[in-house]
PDB file of C-alpha atoms in Angstrom:
ATOM      1  CA  MET A   1     -55.524 -61.934  18.379  1.00 44.00           C
ATOM      2  CA  ARG A   2     -51.875 -63.043  18.314  1.00 47.00           C
ATOM      3  CA  ALA A   3     -51.498 -61.240  14.927  1.00 46.00           C
ATOM      4  CA  VAL A   4     -52.645 -58.010  16.575  1.00 47.00           C
ATOM      5  CA  GLU A   5     -50.226 -58.429  19.435  1.00 47.00           C
ATOM      6  CA  SER A   6     -47.425 -59.109  17.005  1.00 46.00           C
ATOM      7  CA  LYS A   7     -48.081 -55.787  15.152  1.00 47.00           C
ATOM      8  CA  ARG A   8     -48.252 -53.865  18.385  1.00 47.00           C
ATOM      9  CA  TYR A   9     -44.743 -54.800  19.426  1.00 45.00           C
ATOM     10  CA  LEU A  10     -43.224 -54.689  15.951  1.00 45.00           C
ATOM     11  CA  VAL A  11     -42.245 -50.960  15.940  1.00 47.00           C
ATOM     12  CA  PRO A  12     -40.627 -50.776  19.358  1.00 45.00           C
ATOM     13  CA  ARG A  13     -38.528 -53.809  18.671  1.00 49.00           C
ATOM     14  CA  ALA A  14     -37.433 -52.430  15.367  1.00 49.00           C
ATOM     15  CA  LEU A  15     -36.235 -49.232  17.116  1.00 50.00           C
ATOM     16  CA  GLY A  16     -33.653 -51.129  18.992  1.00 52.00           C
ATOM     17  CA  GLY A  17     -35.308 -53.308  21.730  1.00 54.00           C
ATOM     18  CA  GLY A  18     -33.242 -52.842  24.864  1.00 60.00           C
ATOM     19  CA  PHE A  19     -31.138 -49.932  23.487  1.00 64.00           C
ATOM     20  CA  TRP A  20     -33.878 -47.406  24.480  1.00 65.00           C
ATOM     21  CA  PRO A  21     -35.107 -46.703  28.018  1.00 72.00           C
ATOM     22  CA  ARG A  22     -38.320 -48.623  28.713  1.00 70.00           C
ATOM     23  CA  SER A  23     -40.143 -45.373  29.683  1.00 72.00           C
ATOM     24  CA  TRP A  24     -39.594 -43.761  26.249  1.00 73.00           C
ATOM     25  CA  SER A  25     -42.431 -43.590  23.834  1.00 74.00           C
ATOM     26  CA  VAL A  26     -42.190 -44.620  20.237  1.00 71.00           C
ATOM     27  CA  GLN A  27     -42.471 -40.979  19.140  1.00 76.00           C
ATOM     28  CA  ARG A  28     -39.493 -39.956  21.349  1.00 74.00           C
ATOM     29  CA  LYS A  29     -37.406 -42.789  20.028  1.00 69.00           C
ATOM     30  CA  ILE A  30     -38.148 -41.867  16.425  1.00 76.00           C
ATOM     31  CA  VAL A  31     -37.174 -38.190  17.063  1.00 74.00           C
ATOM     32  CA  VAL A  32     -33.936 -39.157  18.812  1.00 69.00           C
ATOM     33  CA  ALA A  33     -33.132 -41.678  16.086  1.00 70.00           C
ATOM     34  CA  ALA A  34     -33.515 -38.947  13.527  1.00 73.00           C
ATOM     35  CA  VAL A  35     -31.544 -36.287  15.390  1.00 71.00           C
ATOM     36  CA  LEU A  36     -28.708 -38.491  16.716  1.00 67.00           C
ATOM     37  CA  PRO A  37     -26.642 -38.596  13.451  1.00 68.00           C
ATOM     38  CA  PHE A  38     -26.602 -34.836  13.363  1.00 68.00           C
ATOM     39  CA  LEU A  39     -24.975 -34.703  16.744  1.00 69.00           C
ATOM     40  CA  PHE A  40     -21.901 -36.295  15.126  1.00 68.00           C
ATOM     41  CA  VAL A  41     -22.217 -34.862  11.579  1.00 68.00           C
ATOM     42  CA  MET A  42     -22.835 -31.237  12.409  1.00 70.00           C
ATOM     43  CA  PRO A  43     -19.590 -30.629  14.365  1.00 74.00           C
ATOM     44  CA  VAL A  44     -17.634 -32.229  11.467  1.00 70.00           C
ATOM     45  CA  LEU A  45     -19.522 -30.038   8.934  1.00 68.00           C
ATOM     46  CA  THR A  46     -19.017 -26.948  11.057  1.00 70.00           C
ATOM     47  CA  TRP A  47     -15.300 -27.548  11.328  1.00 65.00           C
ATOM     48  CA  LEU A  48     -15.058 -28.136   7.545  1.00 61.00           C
ATOM     49  CA  LEU A  49     -17.067 -24.961   6.754  1.00 64.00           C
ATOM     50  CA  TRP A  50     -14.995 -22.932   9.220  1.00 61.00           C
ATOM     51  CA  THR A  51     -11.669 -24.204   7.986  1.00 62.00           C
ATOM     52  CA  TYR A  52     -12.336 -23.994   4.203  1.00 60.00           C
ATOM     53  CA  GLY A  53     -14.616 -20.953   4.539  1.00 60.00           C
ATOM     54  CA  ASN A  54     -11.945 -19.012   6.441  1.00 65.00           C
ATOM     55  CA  SER A  55      -9.317 -19.992   3.807  1.00 67.00           C
ATOM     56  CA  THR A  56     -11.601 -18.861   1.019  1.00 68.00           C
ATOM     57  CA  TYR A  57     -12.349 -15.633   2.831  1.00 72.00           C
ATOM     58  CA  GLN A  58      -8.670 -14.889   3.215  1.00 74.00           C
ATOM     59  CA  LEU A  59      -8.004 -15.838  -0.404  1.00 76.00           C
ATOM     60  CA  ILE A  60     -10.727 -13.477  -1.688  1.00 80.00           C
ATOM     61  CA  LEU A  61      -9.440 -10.573   0.323  1.00 82.00           C
ATOM     62  CA  SER A  62      -5.839 -11.349  -0.563  1.00 82.00           C
ATOM     63  CA  THR A  63      -6.667 -11.478  -4.244  1.00 87.00           C
ATOM     64  CA  LYS A  64      -8.430  -8.133  -4.062  1.00 89.00           C
ATOM     65  CA  VAL A  65      -5.528  -6.420  -2.289  1.00 91.00           C
ATOM     66  CA  ARG A  66      -3.070  -7.862  -4.848  1.00 93.00           C
ATOM     67  CA  SER A  67      -5.075  -6.204  -7.634  1.00 94.00           C
ATOM     68  CA  ASP A  68      -5.236  -2.974  -5.604  1.00 94.00           C
ATOM     69  CA  LEU A  69      -1.496  -2.842  -5.095  1.00 96.00           C
ATOM     70  CA  ALA A  70      -0.845  -3.621  -8.745  1.00 96.00           C
ATOM     71  CA  SER A  71      -3.035  -0.664  -9.750  1.00 96.00           C
ATOM     72  CA  ALA A  72      -1.158   1.614  -7.348  1.00 96.00           C
ATOM     73  CA  GLN A  73       2.212   0.471  -8.644  1.00 97.00           C
ATOM     74  CA  GLN A  74       1.072   1.178 -12.225  1.00 96.00           C
ATOM     75  CA  TYR A  75       0.044   4.685 -11.254  1.00 96.00           C
ATOM     76  CA  PHE A  76       3.323   5.246  -9.465  1.00 95.00           C
ATOM     77  CA  LEU A  77       5.285   4.022 -12.463  1.00 95.00           C
ATOM     78  CA  ARG A  78       3.236   6.112 -14.861  1.00 96.00           C
ATOM     79  CA  LEU A  79       3.945   9.205 -12.725  1.00 96.00           C
ATOM     80  CA  GLU A  80       7.633   8.534 -12.901  1.00 96.00           C
ATOM     81  CA  GLU A  81       7.496   7.956 -16.675  1.00 96.00           C
ATOM     82  CA  LEU A  82       5.490  11.141 -17.258  1.00 96.00           C
ATOM     83  CA  GLN A  83       7.988  13.198 -15.271  1.00 97.00           C
ATOM     84  CA  ALA A  84      10.889  11.759 -17.308  1.00 96.00           C
ATOM     85  CA  GLN A  85       9.094  12.600 -20.557  1.00 96.00           C
ATOM     86  CA  GLN A  86       8.433  16.161 -19.433  1.00 97.00           C
ATOM     87  CA  VAL A  87      11.957  16.749 -18.332  1.00 97.00           C
ATOM     88  CA  LEU A  88      13.292  15.373 -21.663  1.00 97.00           C
ATOM     89  CA  ALA A  89      10.870  17.477 -23.616  1.00 97.00           C
ATOM     90  CA  PHE A  90      11.869  20.642 -21.895  1.00 97.00           C
ATOM     91  CA  ALA A  91      15.627  19.725 -22.184  1.00 96.00           C
ATOM     92  CA  GLN A  92      15.162  19.470 -26.004  1.00 95.00           C
ATOM     93  CA  SER A  93      12.837  22.470 -26.322  1.00 96.00           C
ATOM     94  CA  GLU A  94      13.699  25.564 -28.268  1.00 94.00           C
ATOM     95  CA  LYS A  95      12.619  27.617 -25.266  1.00 94.00           C
ATOM     96  CA  LEU A  96      15.391  26.159 -23.045  1.00 95.00           C
ATOM     97  CA  LEU A  97      18.047  26.159 -25.787  1.00 93.00           C
ATOM     98  CA  ARG A  98      17.329  29.827 -26.631  1.00 92.00           C
ATOM     99  CA  ALA A  99      17.441  30.790 -22.971  1.00 92.00           C
ATOM    100  CA  TYR A 100      20.753  28.907 -22.612  1.00 92.00           C
ATOM    101  CA  ARG A 101      22.316  30.797 -25.577  1.00 89.00           C
ATOM    102  CA  GLU A 102      21.111  34.133 -24.391  1.00 87.00           C
ATOM    103  CA  TYR A 103      21.367  33.949 -20.630  1.00 83.00           C
ATOM    104  CA  LYS A 104      23.340  30.796 -19.544  1.00 80.00           C
ATOM    105  CA  ALA A 105      23.950  31.159 -15.764  1.00 72.00           C
ATOM    106  CA  THR A 106      22.179  34.532 -15.319  1.00 83.00           C
ATOM    107  CA  PRO A 107      19.143  35.140 -13.179  1.00 88.00           C
ATOM    108  CA  GLU A 108      17.038  35.331 -16.332  1.00 90.00           C
ATOM    109  CA  PHE A 109      17.987  31.776 -17.149  1.00 92.00           C
ATOM    110  CA  ARG A 110      17.012  30.564 -13.637  1.00 91.00           C
ATOM    111  CA  GLU A 111      13.673  32.428 -14.074  1.00 94.00           C
ATOM    112  CA  VAL A 112      13.006  30.358 -17.199  1.00 94.00           C
ATOM    113  CA  LEU A 113      13.621  27.229 -15.190  1.00 95.00           C
ATOM    114  CA  GLU A 114      11.406  28.414 -12.333  1.00 95.00           C
ATOM    115  CA  THR A 115       8.545  29.118 -14.656  1.00 96.00           C
ATOM    116  CA  GLN A 116       8.722  25.625 -16.053  1.00 96.00           C
ATOM    117  CA  ARG A 117       9.015  24.117 -12.546  1.00 97.00           C
ATOM    118  CA  LEU A 118       5.838  25.799 -11.404  1.00 96.00           C
ATOM    119  CA  GLU A 119       4.066  24.762 -14.591  1.00 96.00           C
ATOM    120  CA  ASN A 120       4.874  21.056 -13.897  1.00 96.00           C
ATOM    121  CA  ARG A 121       4.497  21.352 -10.123  1.00 95.00           C
ATOM    122  CA  TRP A 122       7.940  19.921  -9.473  1.00 97.00           C
ATOM    123  CA  SER A 123       9.761  20.521  -6.188  1.00 97.00           C
ATOM    124  CA  TYR A 124      12.897  21.713  -8.029  1.00 97.00           C
ATOM    125  CA  LEU A 125      14.304  22.076 -11.582  1.00 97.00           C
ATOM    126  CA  VAL A 126      18.006  22.833 -12.071  1.00 94.00           C
ATOM    127  CA  PHE A 127      20.517  22.966 -14.916  1.00 94.00           C
ATOM    128  CA  LEU A 128      23.816  21.435 -14.003  1.00 91.00           C
ATOM    129  CA  PRO A 129      26.607  22.363 -16.426  1.00 90.00           C
ATOM    130  CA  VAL A 130      29.193  19.811 -17.588  1.00 85.00           C
ATOM    131  CA  GLY A 131      31.675  19.277 -14.740  1.00 78.00           C
ATOM    132  CA  GLN A 132      29.018  19.739 -12.051  1.00 74.00           C
ATOM    133  CA  ALA A 133      26.600  17.075 -13.247  1.00 69.00           C
ATOM    134  CA  PRO A 134      26.890  13.324 -13.456  1.00 71.00           C
ATOM    135  CA  ARG A 135      27.322  12.048 -16.975  1.00 73.00           C
ATOM    136  CA  VAL A 136      23.889  11.417 -18.536  1.00 72.00           C
ATOM    137  CA  GLN A 137      23.635  10.142 -22.088  1.00 83.00           C
ATOM    138  CA  GLN A 138      19.900   9.725 -22.126  1.00 87.00           C
ATOM    139  CA  VAL A 139      16.889  10.472 -19.980  1.00 91.00           C
ATOM    140  CA  SER A 140      16.882   8.626 -16.654  1.00 92.00           C
ATOM    141  CA  SER A 141      14.446   8.485 -13.772  1.00 94.00           C
ATOM    142  CA  GLY A 142      14.115   6.962 -10.356  1.00 95.00           C
ATOM    143  CA  LEU A 143      13.781   7.453  -6.610  1.00 97.00           C
ATOM    144  CA  ILE A 144      16.458   8.705  -4.282  1.00 97.00           C
ATOM    145  CA  ALA A 145      16.532   9.368  -0.513  1.00 97.00           C
ATOM    146  CA  MET A 146      18.089  12.752  -0.264  1.00 97.00           C
ATOM    147  CA  GLU A 147      19.853  14.158   2.737  1.00 97.00           C
ATOM    148  CA  ALA A 148      18.716  17.586   4.027  1.00 96.00           C
ATOM    149  CA  GLU A 149      21.825  19.391   2.756  1.00 96.00           C
ATOM    150  CA  THR A 150      21.237  18.078  -0.776  1.00 96.00           C
ATOM    151  CA  LEU A 151      17.639  19.234  -0.628  1.00 97.00           C
ATOM    152  CA  LYS A 152      18.717  22.581   0.502  1.00 96.00           C
ATOM    153  CA  SER A 153      21.115  22.989  -2.397  1.00 94.00           C
ATOM    154  CA  PHE A 154      18.094  22.690  -4.768  1.00 93.00           C
ATOM    155  CA  SER A 155      15.645  24.828  -2.779  1.00 93.00           C
ATOM    156  CA  ALA A 156      15.976  26.438   0.609  1.00 93.00           C
ATOM    157  CA  GLY A 157      12.504  25.410   1.763  1.00 94.00           C
ATOM    158  CA  LEU A 158      12.739  21.684   0.904  1.00 96.00           C
ATOM    159  CA  PRO A 159      14.472  20.443   4.092  1.00 97.00           C
ATOM    160  CA  GLU A 160      11.683  21.839   6.295  1.00 96.00           C
ATOM    161  CA  LEU A 161       9.000  20.403   4.035  1.00 96.00           C
ATOM    162  CA  ALA A 162      10.739  17.046   4.009  1.00 97.00           C
ATOM    163  CA  SER A 163      11.228  16.781   7.827  1.00 97.00           C
ATOM    164  CA  VAL A 164       8.811  14.466   9.544  1.00 96.00           C
ATOM    165  CA  ARG A 165       8.461  13.953  13.276  1.00 96.00           C
ATOM    166  CA  ILE A 166       8.369  10.271  14.110  1.00 96.00           C
ATOM    167  CA  LEU A 167       5.389   9.296  16.251  1.00 94.00           C
ATOM    168  CA  PRO A 168       5.126   6.359  18.646  1.00 90.00           C
ATOM    169  CA  THR A 169       3.288   3.549  16.867  1.00 90.00           C
ATOM    170  CA  PRO A 170       1.930   0.255  18.297  1.00 87.00           C
ATOM    171  CA  ASN A 171       3.728  -2.875  16.978  1.00 87.00           C
ATOM    172  CA  ALA A 172       6.526  -0.893  15.359  1.00 91.00           C
ATOM    173  CA  SER A 173      10.151  -2.040  15.864  1.00 91.00           C
ATOM    174  CA  PRO A 174      12.145  -0.185  18.561  1.00 89.00           C
ATOM    175  CA  ASP A 175      13.872   2.929  17.325  1.00 87.00           C
ATOM    176  CA  HIS A 176      15.472   5.895  19.075  1.00 86.00           C
ATOM    177  CA  LYS A 177      14.975   8.344  16.237  1.00 89.00           C
ATOM    178  CA  ASN A 178      12.559  11.288  16.772  1.00 93.00           C
ATOM    179  CA  TRP A 179      12.810  12.816  13.224  1.00 95.00           C
ATOM    180  CA  GLN A 180      13.172  11.767   9.685  1.00 95.00           C
ATOM    181  CA  HIS A 181      15.027  14.552   7.964  1.00 96.00           C
ATOM    182  CA  ARG A 182      15.724  12.919   4.568  1.00 97.00           C
ATOM    183  CA  GLY A 183      13.408  13.407   1.670  1.00 98.00           C
ATOM    184  CA  LEU A 184      12.175  10.729  -0.784  1.00 98.00           C
ATOM    185  CA  VAL A 185      12.471  12.291  -4.183  1.00 98.00           C
ATOM    186  CA  MET A 186      11.318  11.131  -7.597  1.00 98.00           C
ATOM    187  CA  ARG A 187      13.860  12.665  -9.871  1.00 96.00           C
ATOM    188  CA  SER A 188      14.486  12.675 -13.670  1.00 96.00           C
ATOM    189  CA  SER A 189      17.496  13.808 -15.658  1.00 95.00           C
ATOM    190  CA  ALA A 190      18.136  14.524 -19.363  1.00 95.00           C
ATOM    191  CA  PRO A 191      21.156  15.828 -21.255  1.00 94.00           C
ATOM    192  CA  VAL A 192      20.996  19.333 -22.758  1.00 94.00           C
ATOM    193  CA  VAL A 193      22.622  19.355 -26.184  1.00 93.00           C
ATOM    194  CA  VAL A 194      23.526  22.600 -28.008  1.00 90.00           C
ATOM    195  CA  ASN A 195      24.870  22.385 -31.563  1.00 88.00           C
ATOM    196  CA  GLY A 196      25.677  18.715 -31.126  1.00 89.00           C
ATOM    197  CA  GLU A 197      27.550  19.206 -27.883  1.00 90.00           C
ATOM    198  CA  THR A 198      26.307  18.181 -24.409  1.00 91.00           C
ATOM    199  CA  VAL A 199      26.512  21.323 -22.304  1.00 91.00           C
ATOM    200  CA  GLY A 200      24.893  20.050 -19.140  1.00 92.00           C
ATOM    201  CA  VAL A 201      22.095  18.073 -17.520  1.00 94.00           C
ATOM    202  CA  LEU A 202      18.549  19.208 -16.725  1.00 95.00           C
ATOM    203  CA  GLU A 203      17.273  17.681 -13.513  1.00 96.00           C
ATOM    204  CA  GLY A 204      13.688  17.855 -12.149  1.00 97.00           C
ATOM    205  CA  GLY A 205      12.613  16.378  -8.819  1.00 97.00           C
ATOM    206  CA  LEU A 206       9.370  15.737  -6.972  1.00 98.00           C
ATOM    207  CA  LEU A 207       9.489  15.523  -3.203  1.00 98.00           C
ATOM    208  CA  LEU A 208       7.171  12.794  -1.997  1.00 98.00           C
ATOM    209  CA  ASN A 209       7.274  13.725   1.650  1.00 98.00           C
ATOM    210  CA  ARG A 210       3.883  15.312   2.523  1.00 96.00           C
ATOM    211  CA  ASN A 211       2.789  15.056  -1.061  1.00 96.00           C
ATOM    212  CA  LEU A 212      -0.794  14.205  -0.260  1.00 95.00           C
ATOM    213  CA  SER A 213      -2.055  14.686  -3.795  1.00 95.00           C
ATOM    214  CA  ILE A 214      -0.267  11.522  -4.949  1.00 96.00           C
ATOM    215  CA  THR A 215      -1.740   9.299  -2.187  1.00 96.00           C
ATOM    216  CA  ASP A 216      -5.202  10.831  -2.621  1.00 96.00           C
ATOM    217  CA  ASN A 217      -5.078  10.308  -6.434  1.00 96.00           C
ATOM    218  CA  ILE A 218      -4.058   6.716  -5.979  1.00 96.00           C
ATOM    219  CA  SER A 219      -6.816   6.181  -3.485  1.00 95.00           C
ATOM    220  CA  GLU A 220      -9.442   7.686  -5.864  1.00 95.00           C
ATOM    221  CA  ILE A 221      -8.242   5.300  -8.649  1.00 94.00           C
ATOM    222  CA  VAL A 222      -7.971   2.098  -6.580  1.00 94.00           C
ATOM    223  CA  TYR A 223     -10.856   2.705  -4.230  1.00 92.00           C
ATOM    224  CA  PRO A 224     -13.570   4.733  -6.033  1.00 90.00           C
ATOM    225  CA  GLN A 225     -16.979   5.286  -4.518  1.00 87.00           C
ATOM    226  CA  GLY A 226     -18.753   1.948  -3.904  1.00 83.00           C
ATOM    227  CA  ALA A 227     -15.699  -0.200  -4.387  1.00 81.00           C
ATOM    228  CA  LEU A 228     -15.644  -1.485  -0.824  1.00 85.00           C
ATOM    229  CA  LEU A 229     -18.142  -3.158   1.438  1.00 81.00           C
ATOM    230  CA  GLY A 230     -20.100  -1.178   4.018  1.00 78.00           C
ATOM    231  CA  ASP A 231     -18.078   1.405   5.913  1.00 78.00           C
ATOM    232  CA  SER A 232     -14.696  -0.052   4.951  1.00 81.00           C
ATOM    233  CA  ARG A 233     -12.293   2.552   3.689  1.00 86.00           C
ATOM    234  CA  GLY A 234      -9.334   2.397   1.302  1.00 91.00           C
ATOM    235  CA  THR A 235      -5.955   3.706   2.325  1.00 94.00           C
ATOM    236  CA  VAL A 236      -2.652   4.475   0.611  1.00 97.00           C
ATOM    237  CA  THR A 237       0.758   5.271   1.990  1.00 97.00           C
ATOM    238  CA  ILE A 238       4.305   6.141   0.751  1.00 98.00           C
ATOM    239  CA  PHE A 239       6.964   5.204   3.195  1.00 98.00           C
ATOM    240  CA  LEU A 240      10.542   6.407   3.525  1.00 98.00           C
ATOM    241  CA  ASP A 241      12.258   3.538   5.308  1.00 97.00           C
ATOM    242  CA  ASP A 242       9.474   2.469   7.719  1.00 97.00           C
ATOM    243  CA  VAL A 243       8.024   5.957   8.300  1.00 97.00           C
ATOM    244  CA  ARG A 244       4.916   7.208   6.636  1.00 97.00           C
ATOM    245  CA  VAL A 245       5.816  10.339   4.771  1.00 98.00           C
ATOM    246  CA  ALA A 246       2.573  10.681   2.666  1.00 98.00           C
ATOM    247  CA  THR A 247      -0.666   8.979   3.546  1.00 97.00           C
ATOM    248  CA  ASN A 248      -4.438   9.161   3.777  1.00 95.00           C
ATOM    249  CA  VAL A 249      -4.420   6.917   6.854  1.00 94.00           C
ATOM    250  CA  THR A 250      -5.732   8.956   9.678  1.00 92.00           C
ATOM    251  CA  LEU A 251      -5.254   9.049  13.460  1.00 92.00           C
ATOM    252  CA  THR A 252      -8.116   8.976  15.910  1.00 87.00           C
ATOM    253  CA  ASN A 253      -8.218  12.783  15.908  1.00 90.00           C
ATOM    254  CA  GLY A 254      -8.707  12.790  12.117  1.00 89.00           C
ATOM    255  CA  SER A 255      -5.273  14.139  11.194  1.00 93.00           C
ATOM    256  CA  ARG A 256      -3.014  12.386   8.629  1.00 96.00           C
ATOM    257  CA  ALA A 257      -0.916   9.699  10.207  1.00 95.00           C
ATOM    258  CA  ILE A 258       2.395  11.176   8.781  1.00 97.00           C
ATOM    259  CA  GLY A 259       5.257  10.164  11.044  1.00 97.00           C
ATOM    260  CA  THR A 260       3.792   6.894  12.249  1.00 96.00           C
ATOM    261  CA  ARG A 261       5.666   3.718  11.402  1.00 96.00           C
ATOM    262  CA  VAL A 262       4.911   0.365   9.930  1.00 95.00           C
ATOM    263  CA  SER A 263       4.670  -2.808  12.157  1.00 93.00           C
ATOM    264  CA  ALA A 264       7.913  -4.663  12.781  1.00 94.00           C
ATOM    265  CA  THR A 265       6.506  -7.847  11.077  1.00 95.00           C
ATOM    266  CA  VAL A 266       5.895  -5.964   7.863  1.00 95.00           C
ATOM    267  CA  LYS A 267       9.174  -4.077   8.024  1.00 96.00           C
ATOM    268  CA  ASP A 268      11.157  -7.320   8.389  1.00 97.00           C
ATOM    269  CA  LYS A 269       9.515  -8.930   5.371  1.00 97.00           C
ATOM    270  CA  VAL A 270       9.275  -5.992   2.950  1.00 97.00           C
ATOM    271  CA  LEU A 271      12.271  -3.820   3.807  1.00 97.00           C
ATOM    272  CA  GLY A 272      14.437  -6.521   5.356  1.00 96.00           C
ATOM    273  CA  ARG A 273      13.879  -9.293   2.840  1.00 97.00           C
ATOM    274  CA  GLY A 274      12.572  -7.492  -0.200  1.00 97.00           C
ATOM    275  CA  GLU A 275       9.318  -9.439  -0.326  1.00 97.00           C
ATOM    276  CA  VAL A 276       5.742  -8.260  -0.884  1.00 97.00           C
ATOM    277  CA  TRP A 277       3.104  -8.528   1.803  1.00 95.00           C
ATOM    278  CA  PHE A 278      -0.521  -9.575   1.171  1.00 94.00           C
ATOM    279  CA  ASP A 279      -2.233 -10.201   4.513  1.00 91.00           C
ATOM    280  CA  LEU A 280      -3.760  -8.554   7.446  1.00 88.00           C
ATOM    281  CA  ALA A 281      -1.660  -5.927   9.094  1.00 87.00           C
ATOM    282  CA  PHE A 282      -2.137  -3.628  12.025  1.00 85.00           C
ATOM    283  CA  VAL A 283      -2.201  -0.082  10.504  1.00 87.00           C
ATOM    284  CA  VAL A 284      -1.756   2.640  13.150  1.00 83.00           C
ATOM    285  CA  ASN A 285      -4.913   1.730  15.166  1.00 79.00           C
ATOM    286  CA  ASP A 286      -6.880  -1.027  13.350  1.00 83.00           C
ATOM    287  CA  TRP A 287      -6.572  -4.121  11.193  1.00 88.00           C
ATOM    288  CA  PHE A 288      -6.496  -3.635   7.414  1.00 88.00           C
ATOM    289  CA  MET A 289      -6.252  -6.116   4.578  1.00 91.00           C
ATOM    290  CA  SER A 290      -2.911  -4.874   3.252  1.00 94.00           C
ATOM    291  CA  GLY A 291      -0.530  -4.969   0.354  1.00 96.00           C
ATOM    292  CA  TYR A 292       3.042  -3.642   0.770  1.00 97.00           C
ATOM    293  CA  ALA A 293       5.733  -3.566  -1.845  1.00 98.00           C
ATOM    294  CA  PRO A 294       9.376  -2.286  -1.575  1.00 98.00           C
ATOM    295  CA  LEU A 295      10.413   0.959  -3.211  1.00 98.00           C
ATOM    296  CA  LYS A 296      13.972   0.918  -4.626  1.00 97.00           C
ATOM    297  CA  ASP A 297      16.241   3.753  -5.462  1.00 96.00           C
ATOM    298  CA  GLU A 298      18.222   4.186  -8.649  1.00 91.00           C
ATOM    299  CA  MET A 299      20.931   1.815  -7.341  1.00 93.00           C
ATOM    300  CA  GLY A 300      18.427  -0.920  -6.436  1.00 95.00           C
ATOM    301  CA  ASN A 301      18.545  -0.328  -2.708  1.00 97.00           C
ATOM    302  CA  ARG A 302      15.295  -0.611  -0.774  1.00 98.00           C
ATOM    303  CA  VAL A 303      14.496   2.937   0.508  1.00 98.00           C
ATOM    304  CA  GLY A 304      10.748   2.698   1.343  1.00 98.00           C
ATOM    305  CA  MET A 305       7.442   0.992   0.626  1.00 98.00           C
ATOM    306  CA  LEU A 306       4.223   1.559  -1.238  1.00 98.00           C
ATOM    307  CA  TYR A 307       1.135   0.446   0.656  1.00 97.00           C
ATOM    308  CA  VAL A 308      -2.542   0.007  -0.119  1.00 97.00           C
ATOM    309  CA  GLY A 309      -5.212  -1.570   2.105  1.00 94.00           C
ATOM    310  CA  PHE A 310      -8.835  -1.472   3.312  1.00 91.00           C
ATOM    311  CA  LEU A 311     -10.450  -1.828   6.674  1.00 86.00           C
ATOM    312  CA  GLU A 312     -11.105  -5.499   7.364  1.00 84.00           C
ATOM    313  CA  ALA A 313     -13.794  -5.312  10.071  1.00 81.00           C
ATOM    314  CA  PRO A 314     -16.866  -4.860   7.709  1.00 81.00           C
ATOM    315  CA  TYR A 315     -15.783  -7.966   5.673  1.00 81.00           C
ATOM    316  CA  ARG A 316     -15.248  -9.975   8.893  1.00 78.00           C
ATOM    317  CA  ALA A 317     -18.641  -8.898  10.209  1.00 76.00           C
TER     318      ALA A 317
END
């Protein structure tokens, strides 16, 4: 009989004796004893998962946007190289040299240049004789921010095409300007040599302001169908200073966000300090995982930015 009584009280005493309320059953004590460690462990695990999970999440998105920006930069560089090759090829072509010998500065010569300009879809193509042109020994190419008067000297319609009305933009740095009248131009030059003598320079330029085909082509390459999660969308922008002059970013009414400006934080880092940006950024009216890189002119001055990014909300959800 004593042995039986000993067994009857063995389990409750093993569960802690006076630690438990006397009214608790053995079953309740066992359940509480099993759950109690999780009350301390789970908050710690949750904190670790949140901290390291969030870091990994940011790393994954940052790595992707780095790759996206690299692809966009490659396309942009390739476009510049192709234009330089085309200008050089035409400068050395028999078609141009024959036209120069026969027509020189006549309207017929300018008509030959205009035909070639249209064929290559450039914004302008001009021949600058020695004395009016900078000294060019070989083909050169790069970006330049052109004033309206310079654009007009190449083509009367370019200043109007280049002009962009600046729109109020959340998070942008304060600025009193209402218009951006300069044009961001990708230009290429090559010497024209006749009978061993350099007679002038051939210069072709492509205005990037409102050039939606470039941003749309980059977007199709970087963000093809199915490349992004859910209803996320890929966006591409070319900036002159901090103003969007070509973009597929849209406003709430569906129109292109040309004339809106980059956030002050991004402007300070990319245009101000010449660094790249790989992080979340507020783009017009939403948060995008973004990559920004400075665009430099022929003298190495920062004149704009190239941007790619995708809507972050579907990934966060």
